Amino acid sequence: MDLTRRHLMTSAFTLGAMHAFPGLSHAQARRLVFSTFTGSWEEAHKDVLVPAFRKATDNAEITLDPLLSMDQIAKVKASPANPPIDVMLHDPGPALVAIDQGLVEPFPFASSPHYKDLIADAQGEMGPAPFFQVVGITYNPEKMKTLPTSWADIWKPEFKGRVGITNLNSTLGTGWLVEIARSRGGSEANVDAGFKALEELKSNLGAVAANPGALATLYQQGQVDIGPGNFNAIQILKARGVPVEFVAPKEGAIAFRTTIHIVKNSPNKELAAKLIDAALSPEVQGKLMEAPYLIVPTNTKVKMSGEIAKVLAKDHDDMKKKFVFQDWKKINEQRAGWIEKFNRDIKI
Amino acid sequence: MIGCDVSIDYPHLANPSFCAMQTTAPAITTYDLKLTLPLAAFFVVFFLSPLAILLYVSLHTDAAMTAHGLTQYGKFLLDPFSLGVLGRTLWVGVQVTALCLLLGLPLAWVYVRLTGGLQTVLMVVILLPLLTSVVVRTFAWIVILGRQGIVNSTLAALGVIDAPLRLLYTEGGMVVALAQVQMPLMVLPLITALSRLDPNLLDASAALGAGHWRTFRRVVLPLILPGVIAGCLLTYAASITAFITQTLVGGGQLLFMPMYIYQQASTLSNWPFAAAISIIFLAAVLAVVSLFNVLGRLSKGYAHA
């Protein structure tokens, strides 16, 4: 081959393009791509789920593409016929959006050895829940005279300027608003009571964070001392030595089904089903339940232990009693209006 | 060649080599333009076409994108709340730019006066924000502005305040944080402009009886005005679109355009409305930028006056 300028340039451009768009080189057959959530979820899945999957599939290749739910949807929506993701992980709201838009296909549960062992709330044809996310009261124990036990404690006058919440962009913020509405006679279809409660909370509100991650930071900085919080986000702070505790309120902790889905038109459907099955297995869920992951299991074969048994539920029957599940189909119908109302009305 | 006969006005230019240059000049120009083709192609593919798609998406009446119409624009432009968000965003940009200019001009002035090692040290300090991630810089501001942060604990120790002030998640706190984050964009053009300033001009002005203020206003300012305008333009554009800093220091309840777009696009999957907001925001920013450009053109007249 002549080493001409033209050749060199062509090679350089090709190499550059391949580097910039790795998808170019293996558009046909590619390895399985799993979009998990960012941060601690990615770490947990890399440490536990990926090795279990590779063991079960004779070392099949897998890539993690950590993205927020809505970003996963955007990425799949951009090329639905040739999706860059095979398996998606979703909060309840986005999961319904993905199903409604026809981006996912049913999970072949009949051929799954573990699906039948899931508690009823975790089953679902369009995608089962390998774990739950749980929202309860987060508080700084060093700043409390009496420890909180109920959502109503957040409205106590002693917490003037000390309460932190998120806006309704997050599942946490919206789910909490619905729960507050329900505790005051409202429902998923009517959250007026929740907005009224927020109005009454204004003098206590110290901060409205943009997302759950930013909210967690505020406890670390001593900016706020009490508010609704995600069990797993709090465990990360606790592990870093921040004085913060989580308690399931007596009204019940809010549980979000986090569901895992096979993307429609995925070229790796069989491997995708195997990955999901691994995520449902008692071995993986049992390991993820232990520290430092502390991820709430949905498989009834997993015996609850440690922090989760202590703080949340001692077994799956206890879980059914203590967890509150919400109807996100109803919530999604009106969420846009609530966000608009929150934008306009909540000023502190 | 007609144009080559310059010997009448400029006899010293009338030589053969100059004429040869004249004839080859157009060829050089075309060659130059060809070199920009890769960049032009890059812009068409990665900037113009996404922009066209954005415009197309914004022209749908519903979130599922089934019908065409201008309703999304109407929804925004006829809604006082949405216009308020746009106005507040543009106003934040003005505040940040003004603060950057106020603090950046003396800094650039000091830099130009310094010599040797000190100048290098100051340059590192000025550039340091550019070398750290925006997220890290912004988190530092959360530590500074928090209830137990540096500002509040200092004020409390001095006995100025009894209870901690609310600084984080306020517009004031956010403006200060944005000003620090964007400061290099203001200072660097100012330094370039100031170092081109001939110091003899200042001496001349003083010798002719002008005071410091008058020298600054009549001599320095007109000459560095292009630098000032460049700095303002960069700072303004960067601060109104600074999603990360606006979100982390401004919080979830001060709504600005970037967050508004994100909310509609990502949380609510309402792409047409998000696209329409983006186009309106783009138009508003372009209007402000053109205003800066007009000022720039006027300033040239001012400088030569």
JSON list of N, CA and C in Angstrom, two decimals, chain A residues 264-321:
[
{"chain": "A", "resi": 264, "resn": "LYS", "atom": "N", "xyz": [-38.14, -3.13, 22.90]},
{"chain": "A", "resi": 264, "resn": "LYS", "atom": "CA", "xyz": [-38.69, -3.66, 21.65]},
{"chain": "A", "resi": 264, "resn": "LYS", "atom": "C", "xyz": [-37.65, -3.55, 20.54]},
{"chain": "A", "resi": 265, "resn": "ASN", "atom": "N", "xyz": [-37.59, -4.55, 19.68]},
{"chain": "A", "resi": 265, "resn": "ASN", "atom": "CA", "xyz": [-36.63, -4.64, 18.56]},
{"chain": "A", "resi": 265, "resn": "ASN", "atom": "C", "xyz": [-35.19, -4.82, 19.01]},
{"chain": "A", "resi": 266, "resn": "SER", "atom": "N", "xyz": [-34.98, -5.21, 20.27]},
{"chain": "A", "resi": 266, "resn": "SER", "atom": "CA", "xyz": [-33.62, -5.49, 20.72]},
{"chain": "A", "resi": 266, "resn": "SER", "atom": "C", "xyz": [-33.08, -6.71, 19.96]},
{"chain": "A", "resi": 267, "resn": "PRO", "atom": "N", "xyz": [-31.80, -6.64, 19.50]},
{"chain": "A", "resi": 267, "resn": "PRO", "atom": "CA", "xyz": [-31.23, -7.79, 18.81]},
{"chain": "A", "resi": 267, "resn": "PRO", "atom": "C", "xyz": [-30.78, -8.89, 19.78]},
{"chain": "A", "resi": 268, "resn": "ASN", "atom": "N", "xyz": [-30.86, -8.59, 21.09]},
{"chain": "A", "resi": 268, "resn": "ASN", "atom": "CA", "xyz": [-30.36, -9.55, 22.09]},
{"chain": "A", "resi": 268, "resn": "ASN", "atom": "C", "xyz": [-31.46, -9.98, 23.06]},
{"chain": "A", "resi": 269, "resn": "LYS", "atom": "N", "xyz": [-32.63, -10.30, 22.54]},
{"chain": "A", "resi": 269, "resn": "LYS", "atom": "CA", "xyz": [-33.77, -10.58, 23.43]},
{"chain": "A", "resi": 269, "resn": "LYS", "atom": "C", "xyz": [-33.51, -11.72, 24.41]},
{"chain": "A", "resi": 270, "resn": "GLU", "atom": "N", "xyz": [-32.87, -12.79, 23.93]},
{"chain": "A", "resi": 270, "resn": "GLU", "atom": "CA", "xyz": [-32.67, -13.94, 24.84]},
{"chain": "A", "resi": 270, "resn": "GLU", "atom": "C", "xyz": [-31.75, -13.58, 25.99]},
{"chain": "A", "resi": 271, "resn": "LEU", "atom": "N", "xyz": [-30.65, -12.90, 25.66]},
{"chain": "A", "resi": 271, "resn": "LEU", "atom": "CA", "xyz": [-29.72, -12.48, 26.71]},
{"chain": "A", "resi": 271, "resn": "LEU", "atom": "C", "xyz": [-30.40, -11.49, 27.65]},
{"chain": "A", "resi": 272, "resn": "ALA", "atom": "N", "xyz": [-31.25, -10.63, 27.07]},
{"chain": "A", "resi": 272, "resn": "ALA", "atom": "CA", "xyz": [-31.95, -9.63, 27.89]},
{"chain": "A", "resi": 272, "resn": "ALA", "atom": "C", "xyz": [-32.82, -10.34, 28.92]},
{"chain": "A", "resi": 273, "resn": "ALA", "atom": "N", "xyz": [-33.55, -11.37, 28.47]},
{"chain": "A", "resi": 273, "resn": "ALA", "atom": "CA", "xyz": [-34.41, -12.11, 29.40]},
{"chain": "A", "resi": 273, "resn": "ALA", "atom": "C", "xyz": [-33.57, -12.78, 30.47]},
{"chain": "A", "resi": 274, "resn": "LYS", "atom": "N", "xyz": [-32.40, -13.27, 30.08]},
{"chain": "A", "resi": 274, "resn": "LYS", "atom": "CA", "xyz": [-31.52, -13.93, 31.06]},
{"chain": "A", "resi": 274, "resn": "LYS", "atom": "C", "xyz": [-31.01, -12.93, 32.10]},
{"chain": "A", "resi": 275, "resn": "LEU", "atom": "N", "xyz": [-30.70, -11.71, 31.64]},
{"chain": "A", "resi": 275, "resn": "LEU", "atom": "CA", "xyz": [-30.22, -10.69, 32.58]},
{"chain": "A", "resi": 275, "resn": "LEU", "atom": "C", "xyz": [-31.33, -10.37, 33.58]},
{"chain": "A", "resi": 276, "resn": "ILE", "atom": "N", "xyz": [-32.55, -10.22, 33.08]},
{"chain": "A", "resi": 276, "resn": "ILE", "atom": "CA", "xyz": [-33.67, -9.90, 33.97]},
{"chain": "A", "resi": 276, "resn": "ILE", "atom": "C", "xyz": [-33.89, -11.04, 34.96]},
{"chain": "A", "resi": 277, "resn": "ASP", "atom": "N", "xyz": [-33.80, -12.26, 34.45]},
{"chain": "A", "resi": 277, "resn": "ASP", "atom": "CA", "xyz": [-33.97, -13.39, 35.34]},
{"chain": "A", "resi": 277, "resn": "ASP", "atom": "C", "xyz": [-32.90, -13.41, 36.44]},
{"chain": "A", "resi": 278, "resn": "ALA", "atom": "N", "xyz": [-31.68, -13.08, 36.07]},
{"chain": "A", "resi": 278, "resn": "ALA", "atom": "CA", "xyz": [-30.62, -13.01, 37.07]},
{"chain": "A", "resi": 278, "resn": "ALA", "atom": "C", "xyz": [-30.95, -11.95, 38.11]},
{"chain": "A", "resi": 279, "resn": "ALA", "atom": "N", "xyz": [-31.53, -10.83, 37.66]},
{"chain": "A", "resi": 279, "resn": "ALA", "atom": "CA", "xyz": [-31.87, -9.74, 38.59]},
{"chain": "A", "resi": 279, "resn": "ALA", "atom": "C", "xyz": [-32.99, -10.15, 39.54]},
{"chain": "A", "resi": 280, "resn": "LEU", "atom": "N", "xyz": [-33.81, -11.12, 39.13]},
{"chain": "A", "resi": 280, "resn": "LEU", "atom": "CA", "xyz": [-34.91, -11.57, 39.98]},
{"chain": "A", "resi": 280, "resn": "LEU", "atom": "C", "xyz": [-34.48, -12.70, 40.91]},
{"chain": "A", "resi": 281, "resn": "SER", "atom": "N", "xyz": [-33.32, -13.29, 40.66]},
{"chain": "A", "resi": 281, "resn": "SER", "atom": "CA", "xyz": [-32.91, -14.48, 41.41]},
{"chain": "A", "resi": 281, "resn": "SER", "atom": "C", "xyz": [-32.63, -14.16, 42.87]},
{"chain": "A", "resi": 282, "resn": "PRO", "atom": "N", "xyz": [-32.92, -15.11, 43.79]},
{"chain": "A", "resi": 282, "resn": "PRO", "atom": "CA", "xyz": [-32.68, -14.87, 45.21]},
{"chain": "A", "resi": 282, "resn": "PRO", "atom": "C", "xyz": [-31.20, -14.67, 45.52]},
{"chain": "A", "resi": 283, "resn": "GLU", "atom": "N", "xyz": [-30.31, -15.30, 44.71]},
{"chain": "A", "resi": 283, "resn": "GLU", "atom": "CA", "xyz": [-28.87, -15.13, 44.97]},
{"chain": "A", "resi": 283, "resn": "GLU", "atom": "C", "xyz": [-28.47, -13.66, 44.80]},
{"chain": "A", "resi": 284, "resn": "VAL", "atom": "N", "xyz": [-28.83, -13.08, 43.63]},
{"chain": "A", "resi": 284, "resn": "VAL", "atom": "CA", "xyz": [-28.46, -11.68, 43.35]},
{"chain": "A", "resi": 284, "resn": "VAL", "atom": "C", "xyz": [-29.16, -10.75, 44.34]},
{"chain": "A", "resi": 285, "resn": "GLN", "atom": "N", "xyz": [-30.46, -10.93, 44.52]},
{"chain": "A", "resi": 285, "resn": "GLN", "atom": "CA", "xyz": [-31.21, -10.03, 45.41]},
{"chain": "A", "resi": 285, "resn": "GLN", "atom": "C", "xyz": [-30.73, -10.13, 46.85]},
{"chain": "A", "resi": 286, "resn": "GLY", "atom": "N", "xyz": [-30.36, -11.39, 47.26]},
{"chain": "A", "resi": 286, "resn": "GLY", "atom": "CA", "xyz": [-29.86, -11.57, 48.63]},
{"chain": "A", "resi": 286, "resn": "GLY", "atom": "C", "xyz": [-28.56, -10.81, 48.84]},
{"chain": "A", "resi": 287, "resn": "LYS", "atom": "N", "xyz": [-27.68, -10.86, 47.84]},
{"chain": "A", "resi": 287, "resn": "LYS", "atom": "CA", "xyz": [-26.40, -10.17, 47.95]},
{"chain": "A", "resi": 287, "resn": "LYS", "atom": "C", "xyz": [-26.59, -8.65, 47.92]},
{"chain": "A", "resi": 288, "resn": "LEU", "atom": "N", "xyz": [-27.51, -8.20, 47.07]},
{"chain": "A", "resi": 288, "resn": "LEU", "atom": "CA", "xyz": [-27.76, -6.75, 46.97]},
{"chain": "A", "resi": 288, "resn": "LEU", "atom": "C", "xyz": [-28.43, -6.20, 48.22]},
{"chain": "A", "resi": 289, "resn": "MET", "atom": "N", "xyz": [-29.06, -7.10, 49.02]},
{"chain": "A", "resi": 289, "resn": "MET", "atom": "CA", "xyz": [-29.71, -6.64, 50.25]},
{"chain": "A", "resi": 289, "resn": "MET", "atom": "C", "xyz": [-28.68, -6.29, 51.32]},
{"chain": "A", "resi": 290, "resn": "GLU", "atom": "N", "xyz": [-27.50, -6.89, 51.22]},
{"chain": "A", "resi": 290, "resn": "GLU", "atom": "CA", "xyz": [-26.48, -6.66, 52.25]},
{"chain": "A", "resi": 290, "resn": "GLU", "atom": "C", "xyz": [-25.80, -5.31, 52.05]},
{"chain": "A", "resi": 291, "resn": "ALA", "atom": "N", "xyz": [-25.13, -4.85, 53.13]},
{"chain": "A", "resi": 291, "resn": "ALA", "atom": "CA", "xyz": [-24.34, -3.61, 53.04]},
{"chain": "A", "resi": 291, "resn": "ALA", "atom": "C", "xyz": [-23.21, -3.85, 52.06]},
{"chain": "A", "resi": 292, "resn": "PRO", "atom": "N", "xyz": [-22.74, -2.86, 51.33]},
{"chain": "A", "resi": 292, "resn": "PRO", "atom": "CA", "xyz": [-23.20, -1.47, 51.37]},
{"chain": "A", "resi": 292, "resn": "PRO", "atom": "C", "xyz": [-24.40, -1.18, 50.46]},
{"chain": "A", "resi": 293, "resn": "TYR", "atom": "N", "xyz": [-24.92, -2.18, 49.73]},
{"chain": "A", "resi": 293, "resn": "TYR", "atom": "CA", "xyz": [-25.94, -1.87, 48.73]},
{"chain": "A", "resi": 293, "resn": "TYR", "atom": "C", "xyz": [-27.32, -1.58, 49.35]},
{"chain": "A", "resi": 294, "resn": "LEU", "atom": "N", "xyz": [-27.76, -2.51, 50.28]},
{"chain": "A", "resi": 294, "resn": "LEU", "atom": "CA", "xyz": [-29.04, -2.33, 50.98]},
{"chain": "A", "resi": 294, "resn": "LEU", "atom": "C", "xyz": [-30.20, -2.05, 50.01]},
{"chain": "A", "resi": 295, "resn": "ILE", "atom": "N", "xyz": [-30.31, -2.91, 49.01]},
{"chain": "A", "resi": 295, "resn": "ILE", "atom": "CA", "xyz": [-31.39, -2.77, 48.02]},
{"chain": "A", "resi": 295, "resn": "ILE", "atom": "C", "xyz": [-32.52, -3.72, 48.39]},
{"chain": "A", "resi": 296, "resn": "VAL", "atom": "N", "xyz": [-33.75, -3.19, 48.47]},
{"chain": "A", "resi": 296, "resn": "VAL", "atom": "CA", "xyz": [-34.89, -3.94, 48.98]},
{"chain": "A", "resi": 296, "resn": "VAL", "atom": "C", "xyz": [-35.29, -5.07, 48.01]},
{"chain": "A", "resi": 297, "resn": "PRO", "atom": "N", "xyz": [-35.25, -6.33, 48.47]},
{"chain": "A", "resi": 297, "resn": "PRO", "atom": "CA", "xyz": [-35.54, -7.46, 47.59]},
{"chain": "A", "resi": 297, "resn": "PRO", "atom": "C", "xyz": [-37.03, -7.64, 47.34]},
{"chain": "A", "resi": 298, "resn": "THR", "atom": "N", "xyz": [-37.37, -8.25, 46.17]},
{"chain": "A", "resi": 298, "resn": "THR", "atom": "CA", "xyz": [-38.76, -8.50, 45.84]},
{"chain": "A", "resi": 298, "resn": "THR", "atom": "C", "xyz": [-39.05, -10.01, 45.74]},
{"chain": "A", "resi": 299, "resn": "ASN", "atom": "N", "xyz": [-38.00, -10.83, 45.81]},
{"chain": "A", "resi": 299, "resn": "ASN", "atom": "CA", "xyz": [-38.16, -12.27, 45.71]},
{"chain": "A", "resi": 299, "resn": "ASN", "atom": "C", "xyz": [-38.43, -12.83, 47.11]},
{"chain": "A", "resi": 300, "resn": "THR", "atom": "N", "xyz": [-39.55, -13.56, 47.26]},
{"chain": "A", "resi": 300, "resn": "THR", "atom": "CA", "xyz": [-39.95, -14.04, 48.59]},
{"chain": "A", "resi": 300, "resn": "THR", "atom": "C", "xyz": [-39.00, -15.09, 49.14]},
{"chain": "A", "resi": 301, "resn": "LYS", "atom": "N", "xyz": [-38.15, -15.64, 48.30]},
{"chain": "A", "resi": 301, "resn": "LYS", "atom": "CA", "xyz": [-37.16, -16.63, 48.78]},
{"chain": "A", "resi": 301, "resn": "LYS", "atom": "C", "xyz": [-36.00, -15.96, 49.53]},
{"chain": "A", "resi": 302, "resn": "VAL", "atom": "N", "xyz": [-35.91, -14.64, 49.40]},
{"chain": "A", "resi": 302, "resn": "VAL", "atom": "CA", "xyz": [-34.83, -13.92, 50.09]},
{"chain": "A", "resi": 302, "resn": "VAL", "atom": "C", "xyz": [-35.28, -13.65, 51.53]},
{"chain": "A", "resi": 303, "resn": "LYS", "atom": "N", "xyz": [-34.46, -14.08, 52.48]},
{"chain": "A", "resi": 303, "resn": "LYS", "atom": "CA", "xyz": [-34.80, -13.85, 53.88]},
{"chain": "A", "resi": 303, "resn": "LYS", "atom": "C", "xyz": [-34.26, -12.48, 54.29]},
{"chain": "A", "resi": 304, "resn": "MET", "atom": "N", "xyz": [-35.15, -11.63, 54.75]},
{"chain": "A", "resi": 304, "resn": "MET", "atom": "CA", "xyz": [-34.74, -10.26, 55.10]},
{"chain": "A", "resi": 304, "resn": "MET", "atom": "C", "xyz": [-33.78, -10.28, 56.29]},
{"chain": "A", "resi": 305, "resn": "SER", "atom": "N", "xyz": [-32.75, -9.44, 56.22]},
{"chain": "A", "resi": 305, "resn": "SER", "atom": "CA", "xyz": [-31.81, -9.36, 57.35]},
{"chain": "A", "resi": 305, "resn": "SER", "atom": "C", "xyz": [-31.21, -7.96, 57.36]},
{"chain": "A", "resi": 306, "resn": "GLY", "atom": "N", "xyz": [-30.37, -7.74, 58.38]},
{"chain": "A", "resi": 306, "resn": "GLY", "atom": "CA", "xyz": [-29.62, -6.49, 58.45]},
{"chain": "A", "resi": 306, "resn": "GLY", "atom": "C", "xyz": [-30.49, -5.25, 58.59]},
{"chain": "A", "resi": 307, "resn": "GLU", "atom": "N", "xyz": [-29.98, -4.16, 58.02]},
{"chain": "A", "resi": 307, "resn": "GLU", "atom": "CA", "xyz": [-30.61, -2.85, 58.15]},
{"chain": "A", "resi": 307, "resn": "GLU", "atom": "C", "xyz": [-32.04, -2.85, 57.60]},
{"chain": "A", "resi": 308, "resn": "ILE", "atom": "N", "xyz": [-32.24, -3.55, 56.48]},
{"chain": "A", "resi": 308, "resn": "ILE", "atom": "CA", "xyz": [-33.57, -3.57, 55.85]},
{"chain": "A", "resi": 308, "resn": "ILE", "atom": "C", "xyz": [-34.59, -4.23, 56.77]},
{"chain": "A", "resi": 309, "resn": "ALA", "atom": "N", "xyz": [-34.22, -5.37, 57.40]},
{"chain": "A", "resi": 309, "resn": "ALA", "atom": "CA", "xyz": [-35.12, -6.05, 58.33]},
{"chain": "A", "resi": 309, "resn": "ALA", "atom": "C", "xyz": [-35.40, -5.16, 59.54]},
{"chain": "A", "resi": 310, "resn": "LYS", "atom": "N", "xyz": [-34.39, -4.43, 59.96]},
{"chain": "A", "resi": 310, "resn": "LYS", "atom": "CA", "xyz": [-34.52, -3.59, 61.15]},
{"chain": "A", "resi": 310, "resn": "LYS", "atom": "C", "xyz": [-35.41, -2.38, 60.89]},
{"chain": "A", "resi": 311, "resn": "VAL", "atom": "N", "xyz": [-35.17, -1.69, 59.79]},
{"chain": "A", "resi": 311, "resn": "VAL", "atom": "CA", "xyz": [-35.83, -0.40, 59.55]},
{"chain": "A", "resi": 311, "resn": "VAL", "atom": "C", "xyz": [-37.10, -0.51, 58.72]},
{"chain": "A", "resi": 312, "resn": "LEU", "atom": "N", "xyz": [-37.13, -1.44, 57.75]},
{"chain": "A", "resi": 312, "resn": "LEU", "atom": "CA", "xyz": [-38.25, -1.46, 56.81]},
{"chain": "A", "resi": 312, "resn": "LEU", "atom": "C", "xyz": [-39.27, -2.56, 57.07]},
{"chain": "A", "resi": 313, "resn": "ALA", "atom": "N", "xyz": [-38.87, -3.81, 56.94]},
{"chain": "A", "resi": 313, "resn": "ALA", "atom": "CA", "xyz": [-39.82, -4.92, 57.08]},
{"chain": "A", "resi": 313, "resn": "ALA", "atom": "C", "xyz": [-39.04, -6.18, 57.40]},
{"chain": "A", "resi": 314, "resn": "LYS", "atom": "N", "xyz": [-39.58, -7.02, 58.34]},
{"chain": "A", "resi": 314, "resn": "LYS", "atom": "CA", "xyz": [-38.79, -8.20, 58.70]},
{"chain": "A", "resi": 314, "resn": "LYS", "atom": "C", "xyz": [-38.99, -9.36, 57.74]},
{"chain": "A", "resi": 315, "resn": "ASP", "atom": "N", "xyz": [-40.11, -9.39, 57.01]},
{"chain": "A", "resi": 315, "resn": "ASP", "atom": "CA", "xyz": [-40.27, -10.37, 55.93]},
{"chain": "A", "resi": 315, "resn": "ASP", "atom": "C", "xyz": [-41.22, -9.79, 54.89]},
{"chain": "A", "resi": 316, "resn": "HIS", "atom": "N", "xyz": [-41.54, -10.59, 53.87]},
{"chain": "A", "resi": 316, "resn": "HIS", "atom": "CA", "xyz": [-42.35, -10.04, 52.79]},
{"chain": "A", "resi": 316, "resn": "HIS", "atom": "C", "xyz": [-43.81, -9.83, 53.17]},
{"chain": "A", "resi": 317, "resn": "ASP", "atom": "N", "xyz": [-44.30, -10.57, 54.21]},
{"chain": "A", "resi": 317, "resn": "ASP", "atom": "CA", "xyz": [-45.67, -10.32, 54.69]},
{"chain": "A", "resi": 317, "resn": "ASP", "atom": "C", "xyz": [-45.73, -8.97, 55.39]},
{"chain": "A", "resi": 318, "resn": "ASP", "atom": "N", "xyz": [-44.69, -8.72, 56.19]},
{"chain": "A", "resi": 318, "resn": "ASP", "atom": "CA", "xyz": [-44.57, -7.44, 56.88]},
{"chain": "A", "resi": 318, "resn": "ASP", "atom": "C", "xyz": [-44.51, -6.30, 55.86]},
{"chain": "A", "resi": 319, "resn": "MET", "atom": "N", "xyz": [-43.80, -6.57, 54.78]},
{"chain": "A", "resi": 319, "resn": "MET", "atom": "CA", "xyz": [-43.63, -5.57, 53.71]},
{"chain": "A", "resi": 319, "resn": "MET", "atom": "C", "xyz": [-44.99, -5.18, 53.12]},
{"chain": "A", "resi": 320, "resn": "LYS", "atom": "N", "xyz": [-45.83, -6.20, 52.87]},
{"chain": "A", "resi": 320, "resn": "LYS", "atom": "CA", "xyz": [-47.15, -5.93, 52.30]},
{"chain": "A", "resi": 320, "resn": "LYS", "atom": "C", "xyz": [-47.95, -5.00, 53.20]},
{"chain": "A", "resi": 321, "resn": "LYS", "atom": "N", "xyz": [-47.76, -5.18, 54.53]},
{"chain": "A", "resi": 321, "resn": "LYS", "atom": "CA", "xyz": [-48.50, -4.35, 55.49]},
{"chain": "A", "resi": 321, "resn": "LYS", "atom": "C", "xyz": [-47.92, -2.94, 55.56]}
]
